[in-house]
Coordinates of C-alpha atoms and ligand atoms in Angstrom, one line a residue:
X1 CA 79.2 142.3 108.0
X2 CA 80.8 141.1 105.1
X3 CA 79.5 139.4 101.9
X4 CA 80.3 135.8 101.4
X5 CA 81.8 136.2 97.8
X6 CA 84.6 133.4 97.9
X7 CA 83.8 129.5 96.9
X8 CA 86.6 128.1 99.0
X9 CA 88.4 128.9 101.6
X10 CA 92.9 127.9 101.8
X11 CA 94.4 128.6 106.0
X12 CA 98.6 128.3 105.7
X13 CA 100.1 129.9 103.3
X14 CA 103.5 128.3 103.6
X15 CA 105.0 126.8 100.0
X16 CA 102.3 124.0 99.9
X17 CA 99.6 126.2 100.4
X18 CA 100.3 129.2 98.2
X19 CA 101.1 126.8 95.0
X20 CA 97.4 125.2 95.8
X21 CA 96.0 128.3 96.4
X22 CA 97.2 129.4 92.4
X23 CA 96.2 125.9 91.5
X24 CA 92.4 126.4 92.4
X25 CA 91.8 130.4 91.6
X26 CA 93.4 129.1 87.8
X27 CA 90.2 126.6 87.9
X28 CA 88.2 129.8 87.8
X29 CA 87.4 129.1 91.9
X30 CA 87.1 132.5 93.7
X31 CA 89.8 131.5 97.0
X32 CA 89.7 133.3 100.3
X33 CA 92.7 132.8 101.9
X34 CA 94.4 133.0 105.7
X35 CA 97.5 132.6 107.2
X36 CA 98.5 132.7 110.9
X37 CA 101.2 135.4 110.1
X38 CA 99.9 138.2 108.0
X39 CA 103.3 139.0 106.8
X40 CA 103.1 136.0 104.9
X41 CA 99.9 136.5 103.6
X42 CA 101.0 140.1 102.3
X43 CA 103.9 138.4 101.0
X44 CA 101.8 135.9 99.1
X45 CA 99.3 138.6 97.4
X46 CA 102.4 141.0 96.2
X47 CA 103.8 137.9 94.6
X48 CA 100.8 137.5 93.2
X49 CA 100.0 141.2 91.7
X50 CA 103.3 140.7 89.9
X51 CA 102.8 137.4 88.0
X52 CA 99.5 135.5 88.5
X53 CA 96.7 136.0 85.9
X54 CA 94.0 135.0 88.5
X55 CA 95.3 137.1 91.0
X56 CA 91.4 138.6 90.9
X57 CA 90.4 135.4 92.5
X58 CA 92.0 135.3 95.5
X59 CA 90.8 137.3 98.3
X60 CA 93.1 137.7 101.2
X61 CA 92.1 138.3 104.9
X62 CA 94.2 139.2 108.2
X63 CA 91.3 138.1 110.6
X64 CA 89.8 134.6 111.0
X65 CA 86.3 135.2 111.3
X66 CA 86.2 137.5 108.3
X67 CA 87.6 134.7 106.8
X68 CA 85.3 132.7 107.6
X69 CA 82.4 134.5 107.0
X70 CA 83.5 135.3 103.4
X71 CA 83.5 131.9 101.9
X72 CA 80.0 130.5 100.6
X73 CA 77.8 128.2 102.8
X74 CA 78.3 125.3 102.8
X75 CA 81.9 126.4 103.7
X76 CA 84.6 124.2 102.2
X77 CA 88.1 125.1 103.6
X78 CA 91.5 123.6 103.2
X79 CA 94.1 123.6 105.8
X80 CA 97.7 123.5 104.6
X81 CA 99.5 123.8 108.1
X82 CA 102.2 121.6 109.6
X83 CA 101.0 118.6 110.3
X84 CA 100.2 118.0 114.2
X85 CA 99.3 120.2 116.9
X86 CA 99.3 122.8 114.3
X87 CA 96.7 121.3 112.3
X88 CA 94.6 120.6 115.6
X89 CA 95.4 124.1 117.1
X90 CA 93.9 125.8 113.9
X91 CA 90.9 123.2 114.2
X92 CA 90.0 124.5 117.6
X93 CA 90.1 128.0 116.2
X94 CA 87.9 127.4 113.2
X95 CA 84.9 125.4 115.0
X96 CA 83.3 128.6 117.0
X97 CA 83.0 130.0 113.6
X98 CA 81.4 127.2 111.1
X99 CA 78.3 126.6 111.0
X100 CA 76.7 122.5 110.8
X101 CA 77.7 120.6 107.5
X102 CA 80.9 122.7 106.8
X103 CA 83.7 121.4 105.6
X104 CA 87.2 120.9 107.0
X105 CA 89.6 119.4 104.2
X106 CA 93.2 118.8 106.0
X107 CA 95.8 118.3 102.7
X108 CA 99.1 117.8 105.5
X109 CA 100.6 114.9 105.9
X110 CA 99.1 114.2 108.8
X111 CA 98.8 110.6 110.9
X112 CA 96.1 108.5 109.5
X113 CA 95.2 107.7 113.0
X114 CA 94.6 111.6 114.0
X115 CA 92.8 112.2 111.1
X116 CA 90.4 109.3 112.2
X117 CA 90.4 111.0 115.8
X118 CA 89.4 114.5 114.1
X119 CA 87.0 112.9 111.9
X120 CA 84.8 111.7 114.7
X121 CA 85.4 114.7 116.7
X122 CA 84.4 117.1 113.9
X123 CA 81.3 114.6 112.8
X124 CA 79.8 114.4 116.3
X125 CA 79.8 118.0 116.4
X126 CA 77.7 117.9 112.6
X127 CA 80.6 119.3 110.5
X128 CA 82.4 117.0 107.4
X129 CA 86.2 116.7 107.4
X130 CA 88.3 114.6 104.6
X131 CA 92.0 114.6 105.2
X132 CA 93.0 114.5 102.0
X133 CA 96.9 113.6 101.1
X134 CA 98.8 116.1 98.4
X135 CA 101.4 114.8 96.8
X136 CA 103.7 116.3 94.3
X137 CA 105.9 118.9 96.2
X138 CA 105.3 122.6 95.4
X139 CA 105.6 122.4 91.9
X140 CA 102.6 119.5 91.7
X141 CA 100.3 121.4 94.0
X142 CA 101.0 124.3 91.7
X143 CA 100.1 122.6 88.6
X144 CA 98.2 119.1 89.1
X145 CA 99.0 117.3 92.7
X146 CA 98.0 113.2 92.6
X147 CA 95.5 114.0 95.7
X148 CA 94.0 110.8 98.4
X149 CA 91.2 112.0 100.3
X150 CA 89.4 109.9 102.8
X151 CA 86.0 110.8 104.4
X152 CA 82.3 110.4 103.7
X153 CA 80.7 110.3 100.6
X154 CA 78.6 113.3 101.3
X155 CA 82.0 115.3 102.5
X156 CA 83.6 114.2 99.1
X157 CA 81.0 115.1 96.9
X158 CA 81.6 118.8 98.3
X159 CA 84.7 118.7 97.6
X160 CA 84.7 116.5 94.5
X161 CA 84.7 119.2 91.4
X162 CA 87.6 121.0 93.2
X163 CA 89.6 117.9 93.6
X164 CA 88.5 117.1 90.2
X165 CA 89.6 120.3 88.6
X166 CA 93.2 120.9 90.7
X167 CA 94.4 117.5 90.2
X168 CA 97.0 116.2 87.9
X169 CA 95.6 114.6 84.8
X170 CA 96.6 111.6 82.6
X171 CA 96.1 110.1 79.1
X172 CA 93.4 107.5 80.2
X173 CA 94.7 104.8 77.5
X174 CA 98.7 105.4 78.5
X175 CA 98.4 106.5 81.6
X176 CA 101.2 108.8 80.7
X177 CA 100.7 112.5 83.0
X178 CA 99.6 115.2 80.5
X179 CA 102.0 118.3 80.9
X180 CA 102.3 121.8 79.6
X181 CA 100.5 123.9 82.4
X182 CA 101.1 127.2 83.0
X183 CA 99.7 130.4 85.3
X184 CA 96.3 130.7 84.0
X185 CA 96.4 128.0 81.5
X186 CA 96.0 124.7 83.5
X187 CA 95.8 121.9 81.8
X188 CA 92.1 120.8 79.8
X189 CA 91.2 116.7 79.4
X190 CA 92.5 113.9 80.8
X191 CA 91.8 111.8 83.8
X192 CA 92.0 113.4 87.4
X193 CA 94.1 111.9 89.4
X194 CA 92.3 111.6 92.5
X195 CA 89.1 109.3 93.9
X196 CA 87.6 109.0 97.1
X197 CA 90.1 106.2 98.7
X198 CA 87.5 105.6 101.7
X199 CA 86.4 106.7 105.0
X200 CA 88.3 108.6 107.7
X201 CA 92.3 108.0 108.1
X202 CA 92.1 106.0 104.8
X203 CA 93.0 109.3 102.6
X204 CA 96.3 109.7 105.3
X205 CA 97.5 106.4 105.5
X206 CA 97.6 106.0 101.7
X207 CA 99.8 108.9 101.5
X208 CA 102.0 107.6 104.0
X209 CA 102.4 104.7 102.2
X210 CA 102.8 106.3 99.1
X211 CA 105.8 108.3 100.7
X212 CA 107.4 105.0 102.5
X213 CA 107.7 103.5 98.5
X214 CA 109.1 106.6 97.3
X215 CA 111.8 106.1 100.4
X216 CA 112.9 102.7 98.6
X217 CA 112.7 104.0 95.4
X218 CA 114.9 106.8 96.2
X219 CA 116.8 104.5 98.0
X220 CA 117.2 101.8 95.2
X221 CA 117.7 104.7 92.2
X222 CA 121.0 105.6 94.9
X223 CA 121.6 102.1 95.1
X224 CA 122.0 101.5 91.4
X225 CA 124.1 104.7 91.3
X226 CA 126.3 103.6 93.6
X227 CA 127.0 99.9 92.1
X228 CA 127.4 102.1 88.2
X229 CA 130.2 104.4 89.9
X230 CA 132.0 102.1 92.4
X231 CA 132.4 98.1 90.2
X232 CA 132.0 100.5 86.4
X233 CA 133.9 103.2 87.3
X234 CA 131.2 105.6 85.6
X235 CA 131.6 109.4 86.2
X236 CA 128.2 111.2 87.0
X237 CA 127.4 112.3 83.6
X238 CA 127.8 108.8 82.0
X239 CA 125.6 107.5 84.9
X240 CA 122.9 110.3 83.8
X241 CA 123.0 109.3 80.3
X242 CA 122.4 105.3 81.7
X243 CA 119.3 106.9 83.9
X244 CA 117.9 108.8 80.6
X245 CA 117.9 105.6 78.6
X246 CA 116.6 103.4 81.3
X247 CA 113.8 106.4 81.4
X248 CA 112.6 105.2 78.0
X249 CA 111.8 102.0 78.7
X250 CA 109.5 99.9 81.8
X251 CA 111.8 102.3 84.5
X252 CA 110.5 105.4 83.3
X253 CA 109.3 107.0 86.0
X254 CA 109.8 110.9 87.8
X255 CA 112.7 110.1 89.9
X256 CA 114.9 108.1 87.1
X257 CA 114.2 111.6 85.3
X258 CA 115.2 113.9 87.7
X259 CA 117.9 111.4 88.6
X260 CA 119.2 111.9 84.9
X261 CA 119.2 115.3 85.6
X262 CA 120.6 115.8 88.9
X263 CA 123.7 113.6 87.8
X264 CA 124.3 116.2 84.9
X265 CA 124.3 118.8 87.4
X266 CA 127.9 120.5 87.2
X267 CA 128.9 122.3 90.5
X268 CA 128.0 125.9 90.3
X269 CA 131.0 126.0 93.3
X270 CA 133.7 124.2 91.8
X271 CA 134.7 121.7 89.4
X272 CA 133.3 118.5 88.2
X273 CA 129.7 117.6 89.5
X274 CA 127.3 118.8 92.0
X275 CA 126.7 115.1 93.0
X276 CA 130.0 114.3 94.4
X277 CA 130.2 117.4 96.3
X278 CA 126.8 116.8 98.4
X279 CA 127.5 115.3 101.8
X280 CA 126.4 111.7 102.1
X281 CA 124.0 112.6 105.2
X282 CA 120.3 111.6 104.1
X283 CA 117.6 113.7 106.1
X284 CA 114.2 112.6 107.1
X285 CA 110.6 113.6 108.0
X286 CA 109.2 111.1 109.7
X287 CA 106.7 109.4 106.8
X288 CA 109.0 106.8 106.1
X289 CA 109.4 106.1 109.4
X290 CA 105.4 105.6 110.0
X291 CA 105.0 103.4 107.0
X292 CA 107.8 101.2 108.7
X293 CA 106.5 100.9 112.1
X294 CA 102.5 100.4 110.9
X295 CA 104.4 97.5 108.8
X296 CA 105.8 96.1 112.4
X297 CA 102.6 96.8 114.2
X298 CA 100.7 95.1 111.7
X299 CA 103.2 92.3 111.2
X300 CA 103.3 92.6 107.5
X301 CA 107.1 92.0 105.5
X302 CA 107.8 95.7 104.3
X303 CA 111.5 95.0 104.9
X304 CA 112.4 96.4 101.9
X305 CA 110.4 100.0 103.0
X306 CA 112.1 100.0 106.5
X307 CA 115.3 98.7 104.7
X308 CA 115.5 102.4 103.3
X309 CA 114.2 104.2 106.2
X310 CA 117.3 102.7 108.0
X311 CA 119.8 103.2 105.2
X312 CA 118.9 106.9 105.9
X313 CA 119.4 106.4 109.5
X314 CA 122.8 104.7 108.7
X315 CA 124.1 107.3 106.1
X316 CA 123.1 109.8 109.0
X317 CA 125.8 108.6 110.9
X318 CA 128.3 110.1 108.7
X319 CA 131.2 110.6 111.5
X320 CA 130.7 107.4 113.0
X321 CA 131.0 105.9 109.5
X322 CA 134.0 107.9 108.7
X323 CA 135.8 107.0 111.9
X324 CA 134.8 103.1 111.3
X325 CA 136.4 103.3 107.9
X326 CA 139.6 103.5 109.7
X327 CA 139.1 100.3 111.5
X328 CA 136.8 97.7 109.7
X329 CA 138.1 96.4 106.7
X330 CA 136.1 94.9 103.7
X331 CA 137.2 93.5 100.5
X332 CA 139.1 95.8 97.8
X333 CA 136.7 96.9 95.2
X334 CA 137.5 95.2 92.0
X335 CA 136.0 97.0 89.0
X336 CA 133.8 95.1 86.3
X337 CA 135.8 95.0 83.0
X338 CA 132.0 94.8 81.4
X339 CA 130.4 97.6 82.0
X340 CA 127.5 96.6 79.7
X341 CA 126.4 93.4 81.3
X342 CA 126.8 95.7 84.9
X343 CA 124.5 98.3 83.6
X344 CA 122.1 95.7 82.9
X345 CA 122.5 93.1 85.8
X346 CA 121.6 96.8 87.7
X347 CA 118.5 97.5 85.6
X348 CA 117.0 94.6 86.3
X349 CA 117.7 94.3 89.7
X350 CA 116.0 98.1 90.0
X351 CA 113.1 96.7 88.5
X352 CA 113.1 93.6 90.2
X353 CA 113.3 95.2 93.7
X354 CA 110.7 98.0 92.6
X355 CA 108.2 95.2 92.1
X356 CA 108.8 93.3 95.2
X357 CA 108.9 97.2 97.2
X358 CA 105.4 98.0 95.4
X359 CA 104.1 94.6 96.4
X360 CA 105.0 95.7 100.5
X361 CA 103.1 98.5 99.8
X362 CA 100.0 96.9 98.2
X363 CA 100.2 94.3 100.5
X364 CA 100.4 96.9 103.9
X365 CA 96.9 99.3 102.5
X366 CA 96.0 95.6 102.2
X367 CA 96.3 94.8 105.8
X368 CA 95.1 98.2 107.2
X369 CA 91.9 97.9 105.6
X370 CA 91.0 94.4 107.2
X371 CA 92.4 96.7 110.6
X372 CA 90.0 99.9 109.8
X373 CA 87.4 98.2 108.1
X374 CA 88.0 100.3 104.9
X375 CA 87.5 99.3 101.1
X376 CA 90.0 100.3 99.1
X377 CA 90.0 99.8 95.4
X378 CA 93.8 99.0 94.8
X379 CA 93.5 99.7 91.0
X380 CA 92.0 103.1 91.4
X381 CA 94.6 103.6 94.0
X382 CA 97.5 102.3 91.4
X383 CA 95.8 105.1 88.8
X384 CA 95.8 107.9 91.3
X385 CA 99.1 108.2 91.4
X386 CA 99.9 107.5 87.8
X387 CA 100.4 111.2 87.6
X388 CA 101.1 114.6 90.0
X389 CA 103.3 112.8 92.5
X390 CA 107.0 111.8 93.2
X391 CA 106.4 107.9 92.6
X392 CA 104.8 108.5 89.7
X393 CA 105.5 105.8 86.5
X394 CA 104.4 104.2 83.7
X395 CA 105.0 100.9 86.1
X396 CA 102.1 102.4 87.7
X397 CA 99.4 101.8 85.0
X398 CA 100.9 97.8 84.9
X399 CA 99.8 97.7 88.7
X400 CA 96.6 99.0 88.0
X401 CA 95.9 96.4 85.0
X402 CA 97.0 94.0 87.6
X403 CA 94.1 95.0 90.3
X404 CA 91.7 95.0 87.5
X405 CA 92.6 91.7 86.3
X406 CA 92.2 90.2 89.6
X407 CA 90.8 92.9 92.5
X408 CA 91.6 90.0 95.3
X409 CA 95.1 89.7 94.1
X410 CA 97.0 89.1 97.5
X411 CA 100.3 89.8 96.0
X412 CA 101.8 91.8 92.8
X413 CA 104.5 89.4 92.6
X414 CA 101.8 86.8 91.9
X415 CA 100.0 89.3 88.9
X416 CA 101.5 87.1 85.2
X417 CA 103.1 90.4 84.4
X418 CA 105.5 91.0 87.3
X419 CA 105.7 87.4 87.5
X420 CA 107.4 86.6 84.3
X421 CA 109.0 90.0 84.5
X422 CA 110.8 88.7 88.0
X423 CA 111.8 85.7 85.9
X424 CA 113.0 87.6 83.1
X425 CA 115.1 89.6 85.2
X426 CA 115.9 87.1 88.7
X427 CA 119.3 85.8 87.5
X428 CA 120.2 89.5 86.7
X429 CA 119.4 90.7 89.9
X430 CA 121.1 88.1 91.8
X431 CA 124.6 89.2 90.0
X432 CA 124.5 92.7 91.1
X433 CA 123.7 91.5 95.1
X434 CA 126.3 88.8 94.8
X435 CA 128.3 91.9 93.0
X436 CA 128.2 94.2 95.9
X437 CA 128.1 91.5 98.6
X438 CA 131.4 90.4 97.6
X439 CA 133.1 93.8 97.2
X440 CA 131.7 95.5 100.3
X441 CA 129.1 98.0 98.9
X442 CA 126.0 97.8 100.9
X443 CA 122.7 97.4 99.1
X444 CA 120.0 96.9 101.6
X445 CA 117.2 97.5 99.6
X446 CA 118.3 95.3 96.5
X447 CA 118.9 93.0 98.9
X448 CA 116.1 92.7 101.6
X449 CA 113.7 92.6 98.1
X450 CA 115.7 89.9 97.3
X451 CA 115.3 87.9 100.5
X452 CA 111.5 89.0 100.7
X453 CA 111.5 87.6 96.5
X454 CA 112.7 84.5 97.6
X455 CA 111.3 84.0 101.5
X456 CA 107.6 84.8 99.5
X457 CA 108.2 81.9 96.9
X458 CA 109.4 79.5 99.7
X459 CA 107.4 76.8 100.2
X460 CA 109.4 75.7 103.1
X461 CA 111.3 78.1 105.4
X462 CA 113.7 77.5 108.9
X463 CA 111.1 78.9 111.0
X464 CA 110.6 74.9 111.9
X465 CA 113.7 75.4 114.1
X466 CA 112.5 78.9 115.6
X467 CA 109.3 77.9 116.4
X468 CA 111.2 75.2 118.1
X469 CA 113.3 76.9 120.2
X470 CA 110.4 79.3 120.9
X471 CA 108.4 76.5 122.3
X472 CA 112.0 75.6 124.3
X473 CA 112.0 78.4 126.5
X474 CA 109.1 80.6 126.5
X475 CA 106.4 77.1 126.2
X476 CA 104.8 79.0 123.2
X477 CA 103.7 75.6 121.4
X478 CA 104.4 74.8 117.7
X479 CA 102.1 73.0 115.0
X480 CA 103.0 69.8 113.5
X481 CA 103.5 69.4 109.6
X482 CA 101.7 65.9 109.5
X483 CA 98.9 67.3 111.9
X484 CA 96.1 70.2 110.3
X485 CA 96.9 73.8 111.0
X486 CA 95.5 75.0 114.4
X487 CA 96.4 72.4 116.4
X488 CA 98.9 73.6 118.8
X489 CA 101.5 71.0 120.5
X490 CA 104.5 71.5 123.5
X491 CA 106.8 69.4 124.6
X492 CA 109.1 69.5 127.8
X493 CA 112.2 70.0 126.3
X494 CA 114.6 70.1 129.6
X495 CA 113.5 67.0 131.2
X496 CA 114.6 63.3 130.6
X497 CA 111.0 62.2 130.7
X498 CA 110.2 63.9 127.7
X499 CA 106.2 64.2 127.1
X500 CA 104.1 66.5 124.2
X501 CA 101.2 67.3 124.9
X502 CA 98.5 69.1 122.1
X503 CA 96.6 71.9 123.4
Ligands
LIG1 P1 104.9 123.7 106.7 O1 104.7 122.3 107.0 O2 106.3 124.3 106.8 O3 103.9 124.6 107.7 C1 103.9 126.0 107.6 C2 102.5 126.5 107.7 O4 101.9 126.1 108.9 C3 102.5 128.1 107.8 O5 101.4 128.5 107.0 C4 102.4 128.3 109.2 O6 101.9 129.6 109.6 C5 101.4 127.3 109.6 N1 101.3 127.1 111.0 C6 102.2 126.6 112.0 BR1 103.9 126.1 111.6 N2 101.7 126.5 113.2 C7 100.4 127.0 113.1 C8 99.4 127.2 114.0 N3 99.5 126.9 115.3 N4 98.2 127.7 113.6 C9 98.0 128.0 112.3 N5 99.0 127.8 111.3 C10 100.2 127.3 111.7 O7 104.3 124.1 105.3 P2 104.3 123.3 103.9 O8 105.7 122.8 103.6 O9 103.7 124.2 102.9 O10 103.4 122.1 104.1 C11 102.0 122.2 104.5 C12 101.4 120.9 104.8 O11 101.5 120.1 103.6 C13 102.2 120.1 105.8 O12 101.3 119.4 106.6 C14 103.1 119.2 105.0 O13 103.5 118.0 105.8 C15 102.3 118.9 103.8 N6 103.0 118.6 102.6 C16 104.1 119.2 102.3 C17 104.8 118.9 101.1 C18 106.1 119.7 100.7 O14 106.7 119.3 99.7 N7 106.5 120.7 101.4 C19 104.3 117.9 100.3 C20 103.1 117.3 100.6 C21 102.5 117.6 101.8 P3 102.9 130.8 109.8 O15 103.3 131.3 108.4 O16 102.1 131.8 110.5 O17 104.1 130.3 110.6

């Protein structure tokens, strides 16, 4: 029988789970590692005899229950599998061979509400499972992911010093992500960014949400783009060099960096830039989605989140559109001859929307833990993912100041900081809608923040009427301004003998 000489165990060895893999040996971890395909695994270890400094650390196995019985007791393993029956199949497989109080840490993107299901499962049965949401793409699991786990406190603090170590770390005074890792060297000081977020699915559904805001700030980043190129007339490069300074100031952030970069990109194929050459065809996973439809089901406003989910959708149909284009006319385009006052009309309406798209976030983990009875600490949540994942931004430390300020704060918008930065930048904002409204370029995401800016700050909105016609047909009853909330009232609208009655 074999000797139990690895700390941790890693099963899936895909792109996700070799970088964390590296990640955790670098931390001085010994890592037993498994993957359903031993090709890959073989794969995996070659790659690392050539290039990885703590290639000593990582102890590769063909067969699960060596696996198993190789890493030290209590076991801690991670599974990075695809999310779904995957993730459950390899469950099933791994519960014959644990032992009570072992740990099951699931870093995929899975549902919230199956990682609640596996939770109980797993618990009844006396083993601890977190699922625990990785964010950051290969390249953060590699060198410092913003990780969300949910799960007991007595799972966590198994898995705690790992977490700890692997994470991404930040400056604790800026907030700013501390770079410079490399193989073998991570990076030493800093604050981890990761924290218990609560029990169960709590890990999972803040990940989701995390990856529904990065949907509309992808989709407001293309959004500004598009408004620079089609009313300025900007080539790509100029646009870069308007990201890259906008990157110095409250925007800075990963994707106006990367943004700056990919519009510099010339096209290794052709001439001019990469950029105009991709197909306008937006692909999808499925997170964005989720974020959208727990934002129905809960009835909160994420318009703006499910504003970009269907902006995907639409740019999806790209024959469709292409045959409509022959058929339903819009406006010409008329260029702005001041391209100064467009670039910053646009940079405040990015900022403006990114506020009101952070504040359908908050406000949606705010909702779901009154639903699953979690208690989520909003500012630790803000600092998590200050660094390590795709959405992170110096806008990120403001948000946590806010939820210290005021922990019960039921809306960013209402923080002093964003508010007087929505005034600064309101009349800005409502230039580059009007803008694109009036020369045909859609901009749902600049403008559903827009309507959810200005529906929240309404004291008075036409849902009088609705709620009238509601009661019309369907005898669903209204309240009464000049009676107290709660006290419901019909009248029989068809009749001539027209009575209301309270209920
Ligand atoms: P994938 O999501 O592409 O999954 C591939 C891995 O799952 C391989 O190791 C594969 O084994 C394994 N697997 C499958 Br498929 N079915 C299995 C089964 N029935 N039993 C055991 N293993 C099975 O990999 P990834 O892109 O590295 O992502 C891993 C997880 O991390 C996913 O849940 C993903 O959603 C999440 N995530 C990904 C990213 C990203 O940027 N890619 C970011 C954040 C989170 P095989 O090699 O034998 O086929």
């Amino acid at each position: 029988m074999s000797q139990a000489n690895a700390d941790i165990g890693l099963i899936g060895l895909a792109v996700m789970g070799q970088n964390l893999a590296l990640n955790i040996a670098d931390h001085g971890y010994t890592i037993a590692v498994y993957n359903r395909h031993y090709q890959r695994t073989r794969e995996f270890i070659e790659h690392c005899e050539r290039t990885e400094p703590a290639r000593e650390r990582i102890l590769a196995h063909g067969d699960l229950a060596e696996f198993v019985r190789s890493i030290e007791r209590p076991r801690r393993i991670v599974l990075l599998v695809k999310a779904g029956a995957a993730t459950d199949a390899i469950i099933d497989q791994l519960v014959p061979l644990l032992d009570p109080g072992d740990l099951i840490v699931d870093g995929g993107n899975a549902h919230w509400l199956d990682t609640i299901r596996r939770e109980r499962t797993l618990a009844a049965a006396g083993f601890r499972f977190i699922g625990s949401g990785v964010s950051g793409g290969e390249v953060g699991a590699r060198f410092g992911p913003s990780l969300m786990p949910g799960g007991s406190p007595e799972a966590w603090q198994m898995l705690e010093p790992v977490w700890q170590a692997v994470a991404a770390k930040v400056d604790p005074d800026s907030g700013r992500p501390l770079d410079g890792s490399a193989p073998g060297r991570p990076v030493s000081g800093g604050v981890a960014c990761t924290a218990l977020i609560g029990p169960n699915g709590a890990g999972h559904y803040i990940k989701m949400v995390h990856n529904g805001i990065e949907y509309i700030d992808m989709q407001l980043i293309s959004e500004s783009y598009w408004l620079l190129k089609q009313l300025g007339g900007l080539e790509a490069d100029a646009i870069s060099s308007v990201f890259r300074d906008w990157n110095q100031g409250e925007l800075s952030s990963y994707l106006i960096e990367i943004t700056g970069d990919i519009l510099q990109q010339k096209d290794p194929a052709g001439d001019g830039f990469l950029v105009d050459k991709v197909l306008d065809a937006a692909g999808q996973k499925g997170t964005g989605q989720w974020t959208a439809a727990s934002a129905l089901e809960q009835g909160i406003p994420a318009n703006a989140i499910a504003e970009a989910v269907f902006a995907r959708s639409l740019s999806a149909l790209k024959e469709e559109r292409v045959a409509a284009s022959a058929v339903l006319e819009g406006p010409a385009i008329r260029r702005e001859s001041d391209t100064a006052r467009l670039v910053e009309s646009v940079r405040h309406a990015l900022y403006c929307a990114k506020i009101c798209a952070y504040a359908q976030g908050f406000q949606l983990m705010a909702e779901a833990q009154r639903t699953y009875g979690w208690r989520l600490d909003f500012a630790a949540i803000a600092r998590i993912w200050r660094g390590g994942c795709i959405i992170r931004a110096s806008f990120l430390q403001k948000i946590a100041e806010a939820y210290t300020r005021n922990a019960e704060l039921s809306n960013l918008m209402l923080d002093p900081y964003f508010r007087d930065a929505l005034q600064n930048g309101q009349s800005h904002w409502r230039d580059a809608v009007a803008l694109a409204v009036r020369n045909g370029l859609p901009v749902p995401a600049f403008g559903s923040a827009l309507a959810y800016f200005d529906g929240y700050r309404s004291a008075s909105l036409p849902a009088n009427l609705l709620q009238a016609q509601r009661d019309y047909f369907g005898a669903h009853t209204y309240e009464r301004t000049d009676r107290p909330r709660g006290s419901f009232f019909h009248l029989d609208w068809p009749v001539e003998d027209r009575r209301e009655i309270e209920s």
